[in-house]
CSV table of C-alpha atoms in Angstrom, one decimal:
chain,number,residue,atom,x,y,z
R,1500,UNK,CA,75.2,-119.8,118.6
R,1501,UNK,CA,74.6,-123.5,118.5
R,1502,UNK,CA,70.9,-124.5,118.3
R,1503,UNK,CA,69.8,-127.8,119.7
R,1504,UNK,CA,66.6,-129.4,118.3
R,1505,UNK,CA,64.6,-131.6,120.6
R,1506,UNK,CA,62.2,-134.1,119.1
R,1507,UNK,CA,59.0,-133.9,121.2
R,1508,UNK,CA,57.2,-136.9,122.6
R,1509,UNK,CA,54.2,-137.5,124.8
R,1510,UNK,CA,54.8,-139.0,128.2
R,1511,UNK,CA,53.3,-142.4,128.8
R,1512,UNK,CA,50.6,-143.0,131.4
R,1513,UNK,CA,48.7,-140.2,133.0
R,1514,UNK,CA,49.2,-136.8,131.5
R,1515,UNK,CA,50.9,-134.3,133.8
R,1516,UNK,CA,50.1,-130.7,132.9
R,1517,UNK,CA,51.5,-127.3,133.9
R,1518,UNK,CA,53.2,-121.4,132.8
R,1519,UNK,CA,56.2,-119.3,134.1
R,1520,UNK,CA,55.9,-119.2,138.0
R,1521,UNK,CA,57.7,-119.6,141.3
R,1522,UNK,CA,58.1,-122.5,143.7
R,1523,UNK,CA,55.0,-123.8,145.4
R,1524,UNK,CA,55.0,-123.4,149.2
R,1525,UNK,CA,53.3,-126.8,149.6
R,1526,UNK,CA,54.0,-129.5,147.2
R,1527,UNK,CA,51.9,-129.9,144.1
R,1528,UNK,CA,52.0,-129.7,140.3
R,1529,UNK,CA,51.0,-126.6,138.3
R,1530,UNK,CA,49.0,-127.2,135.1
R,1531,UNK,CA,47.0,-125.4,132.4
R,1532,UNK,CA,43.4,-125.8,131.4
R,1533,UNK,CA,42.8,-124.2,128.0
R,1534,UNK,CA,39.2,-123.0,128.1
R,1535,UNK,CA,38.5,-121.7,124.6
R,1536,UNK,CA,38.5,-118.7,122.2
R,1537,UNK,CA,36.2,-115.7,122.3
R,1538,UNK,CA,35.8,-114.6,118.6
R,1539,UNK,CA,34.3,-111.2,119.2
R,1540,UNK,CA,37.2,-109.9,121.4
R,1541,UNK,CA,39.8,-112.2,119.9
R,1542,UNK,CA,40.9,-113.6,123.2
R,1543,UNK,CA,42.1,-117.1,124.2
R,1544,UNK,CA,41.3,-117.9,127.8
R,1545,UNK,CA,43.0,-120.4,130.1
R,1546,UNK,CA,43.1,-121.4,133.8
R,1547,UNK,CA,46.3,-122.0,135.7
R,1548,UNK,CA,45.8,-124.6,138.5
R,1549,UNK,CA,48.1,-125.1,141.4
R,1550,UNK,CA,47.7,-128.4,143.2
R,1551,UNK,CA,49.7,-127.4,146.2
R,1552,UNK,CA,47.1,-127.8,149.0
R,1553,UNK,CA,47.0,-124.1,149.6
R,1554,UNK,CA,43.4,-123.7,148.6
R,1555,UNK,CA,44.3,-121.1,145.9
R,1556,UNK,CA,41.6,-120.6,143.3
R,1557,UNK,CA,42.6,-121.2,139.6
R,1558,UNK,CA,44.1,-118.1,138.0
R,1559,UNK,CA,42.3,-116.9,134.9
R,1560,UNK,CA,44.4,-115.5,132.0
R,1561,UNK,CA,43.9,-114.7,128.4
R,1562,UNK,CA,45.9,-113.9,125.2
R,1563,UNK,CA,44.6,-110.8,123.4
R,1564,UNK,CA,45.2,-111.2,119.7
R,1565,UNK,CA,44.1,-107.6,119.0
R,1566,UNK,CA,47.0,-106.2,121.1
R,1567,UNK,CA,50.5,-105.3,120.0
R,1568,UNK,CA,51.8,-108.2,122.0
R,1569,UNK,CA,49.4,-111.1,121.2
R,1570,UNK,CA,51.8,-113.7,122.8
R,1571,UNK,CA,51.7,-111.9,126.2
R,1572,UNK,CA,49.6,-113.6,128.9
R,1573,UNK,CA,47.2,-111.2,130.7
R,1574,UNK,CA,45.7,-111.9,134.2
R,1575,UNK,CA,42.0,-111.4,134.8
R,1576,UNK,CA,41.4,-110.0,138.3
R,1577,UNK,CA,37.8,-108.9,138.1
R,1578,UNK,CA,36.2,-112.3,138.9
R,1579,UNK,CA,37.9,-112.9,142.2
R,1580,UNK,CA,36.5,-112.0,145.6
R,1581,UNK,CA,38.0,-109.1,147.6
R,1582,UNK,CA,39.1,-108.9,151.2
R,1583,UNK,CA,37.8,-106.2,153.5
R,1584,UNK,CA,40.7,-104.0,152.6
R,1585,UNK,CA,39.9,-104.4,148.9
R,1586,UNK,CA,42.7,-106.7,148.0
R,1587,UNK,CA,42.1,-109.7,145.7
R,1588,UNK,CA,41.5,-112.9,147.7
R,1589,UNK,CA,42.9,-115.9,145.6
R,1590,UNK,CA,42.4,-118.4,148.4
R,1591,UNK,CA,39.3,-120.6,148.6
R,1592,UNK,CA,37.3,-120.7,151.9
R,1593,UNK,CA,34.9,-123.3,150.4
R,1594,UNK,CA,32.4,-120.7,149.2
R,1595,UNK,CA,33.5,-120.1,145.6
R,1596,UNK,CA,30.0,-119.5,144.1
R,1597,UNK,CA,30.7,-115.9,143.0
R,1598,UNK,CA,33.9,-117.0,141.3
R,1599,UNK,CA,32.4,-119.9,139.6
R,1600,UNK,CA,29.4,-117.8,138.5
R,1601,UNK,CA,31.6,-115.2,136.9
R,1602,UNK,CA,33.8,-117.8,135.3
R,1603,UNK,CA,30.8,-119.5,133.8
R,1604,UNK,CA,29.7,-116.2,132.2
R,1605,UNK,CA,33.0,-116.2,130.3
R,1606,UNK,CA,33.2,-119.9,129.4
R,1607,UNK,CA,29.7,-120.1,127.9
R,1608,UNK,CA,30.7,-117.7,125.1
R,1609,UNK,CA,33.9,-119.4,124.2
R,1610,UNK,CA,34.5,-121.5,121.1
R,1611,UNK,CA,36.3,-124.9,121.4
R,1612,UNK,CA,39.9,-125.2,120.3
R,1613,UNK,CA,40.9,-127.9,117.7
R,1614,UNK,CA,43.3,-130.4,119.2
R,1615,UNK,CA,46.3,-131.4,117.2
R,1616,UNK,CA,49.1,-133.9,117.7
R,1617,UNK,CA,51.8,-132.5,120.0
R,1618,UNK,CA,54.4,-134.8,118.4
R,1619,UNK,CA,54.6,-132.6,115.3
R,1620,UNK,CA,56.3,-129.7,117.2
R,1621,UNK,CA,60.0,-129.2,117.8
R,1622,UNK,CA,61.6,-127.3,120.7
R,1623,UNK,CA,64.7,-125.3,119.5
R,1624,UNK,CA,67.0,-124.6,122.5
R,1625,UNK,CA,68.8,-121.3,121.7
R,1626,UNK,CA,70.6,-121.2,125.0
R,1627,UNK,CA,71.1,-123.6,127.9
R,1628,UNK,CA,72.8,-122.9,131.2
R,1629,UNK,CA,73.4,-125.4,134.0
R,1630,UNK,CA,73.9,-124.0,137.5
R,1631,UNK,CA,74.5,-125.7,140.9
R,1632,UNK,CA,72.0,-124.5,143.5
R,1633,UNK,CA,71.3,-125.5,147.1
R,1634,UNK,CA,69.3,-128.8,147.2
R,1635,UNK,CA,65.8,-128.6,148.5
R,1636,UNK,CA,66.2,-131.4,151.1
R,1637,UNK,CA,69.7,-130.3,152.3
R,1638,UNK,CA,71.0,-126.8,151.6
R,1639,UNK,CA,74.5,-128.0,152.4
R,1640,UNK,CA,74.3,-130.0,149.2
R,1641,UNK,CA,73.7,-128.8,145.6
R,1642,UNK,CA,71.5,-129.9,142.7
R,1643,UNK,CA,71.5,-128.9,139.0
R,1644,UNK,CA,69.3,-126.1,137.8
R,1645,UNK,CA,68.7,-125.9,134.0
R,1646,UNK,CA,67.9,-122.6,132.4
R,1647,UNK,CA,66.6,-122.5,128.9
R,1648,UNK,CA,65.9,-120.0,126.2
R,1649,UNK,CA,63.9,-121.7,123.5
R,1650,UNK,CA,61.3,-121.5,120.8
R,1651,UNK,CA,58.6,-123.9,119.6
R,1652,UNK,CA,57.9,-124.5,116.0
R,1653,UNK,CA,56.0,-126.4,113.4
R,1654,UNK,CA,56.9,-124.7,110.1
R,1655,UNK,CA,55.7,-122.1,109.2
R,1656,UNK,CA,54.4,-121.6,112.7
R,1657,UNK,CA,56.9,-120.4,115.4
R,1658,UNK,CA,56.8,-118.9,118.9
R,1659,UNK,CA,58.7,-116.0,120.2
R,1660,UNK,CA,61.7,-116.8,122.5
R,1661,UNK,CA,60.6,-118.4,125.8
R,1662,UNK,CA,62.4,-119.0,129.1
R,1663,UNK,CA,62.2,-121.9,131.5
R,1664,UNK,CA,63.9,-123.0,134.7
R,1665,UNK,CA,63.9,-126.8,135.2
R,1666,UNK,CA,65.3,-129.2,137.6
R,1667,UNK,CA,65.7,-131.9,135.0
R,1668,UNK,CA,67.2,-131.6,131.5
R,1669,UNK,CA,63.9,-132.0,129.7
R,1670,UNK,CA,61.2,-129.9,128.0
R,1671,UNK,CA,58.1,-131.6,126.7
R,1672,UNK,CA,55.1,-130.5,124.6
R,1673,UNK,CA,52.0,-131.7,126.5
R,1674,UNK,CA,49.0,-130.0,124.7
R,1675,UNK,CA,48.6,-128.5,121.2
R,1676,UNK,CA,45.5,-126.8,119.6
R,1677,UNK,CA,44.6,-124.8,116.6
R,1678,UNK,CA,42.7,-121.6,117.4
R,1679,UNK,CA,39.4,-121.0,115.5
R,1680,UNK,CA,39.4,-118.0,113.1
R,1681,UNK,CA,43.1,-117.3,113.9
R,1682,UNK,CA,46.2,-118.2,111.9
R,1683,UNK,CA,47.8,-119.2,115.2
R,1684,UNK,CA,48.3,-122.3,117.4
R,1685,UNK,CA,48.8,-122.7,121.1
R,1686,UNK,CA,50.9,-125.3,122.8
R,1687,UNK,CA,51.9,-126.0,126.4
R,1688,UNK,CA,55.4,-127.0,127.5
R,1689,UNK,CA,56.0,-129.0,130.6
R,1690,UNK,CA,59.1,-129.2,132.7
R,1691,UNK,CA,60.2,-130.1,136.3
R,1692,UNK,CA,59.6,-126.7,137.9
R,1693,UNK,CA,59.5,-127.3,141.6
R,1694,UNK,CA,62.6,-128.8,143.3
R,1695,UNK,CA,61.0,-130.4,146.3
R,1696,UNK,CA,61.1,-134.0,147.4
R,1697,UNK,CA,58.4,-135.1,144.9
R,1698,UNK,CA,59.7,-132.9,142.0
R,1699,UNK,CA,56.4,-131.5,140.7
R,1700,UNK,CA,55.9,-130.3,137.1
R,1701,UNK,CA,55.1,-126.8,135.8
R,1702,UNK,CA,53.5,-125.9,132.5
R,1703,UNK,CA,53.7,-122.8,130.2
R,1704,UNK,CA,51.2,-121.8,127.5
R,1705,UNK,CA,52.8,-120.5,124.2
R,1706,UNK,CA,51.4,-119.0,121.1
R,1707,UNK,CA,52.8,-119.9,117.7
R,1708,UNK,CA,52.3,-117.6,114.7
R,1709,UNK,CA,53.4,-117.4,111.1
């Protein structure tokens, strides 16, 4: 299988940030905020923000480096309010004090990550498929959809195989950090993930290990 190696470069101007998800119902980019590392439990926490005007609270996730699958993202559900039926209520009604309070309990015990230059990383595309799908603005027309299987590396660090569906033929490293007390790094990959009229970006968090 032919491997394509993409040289990574930072975009100019404001940084657009974005993890594997579905289309936003109301236009808005999706981006990642890396919160920090909890040394005791060996967990790396992050928030996924959706700027889609739906009022959805940021989603809290972590990577558990003690687990058998340290590269797998795990969702935290315990800090979110519940509806009367007991279901999780992810949508803000303007009274987010309990959520913010529980989030602060977590963030105050986290260690900062060490930023590194995203330009040192390479994206290795293992498989690329281009499909023609119905266009967002006019279902009678089609638009290209790019499906990628890829890894990220900066030798000797490398990720497991990742997947992305983009509406432009481009994957870009946006953030990169070393993790304290871990022989691992975390990067984020941005791509055009939402095929609406403004073409919003999405962002995935990826762990690199030796």
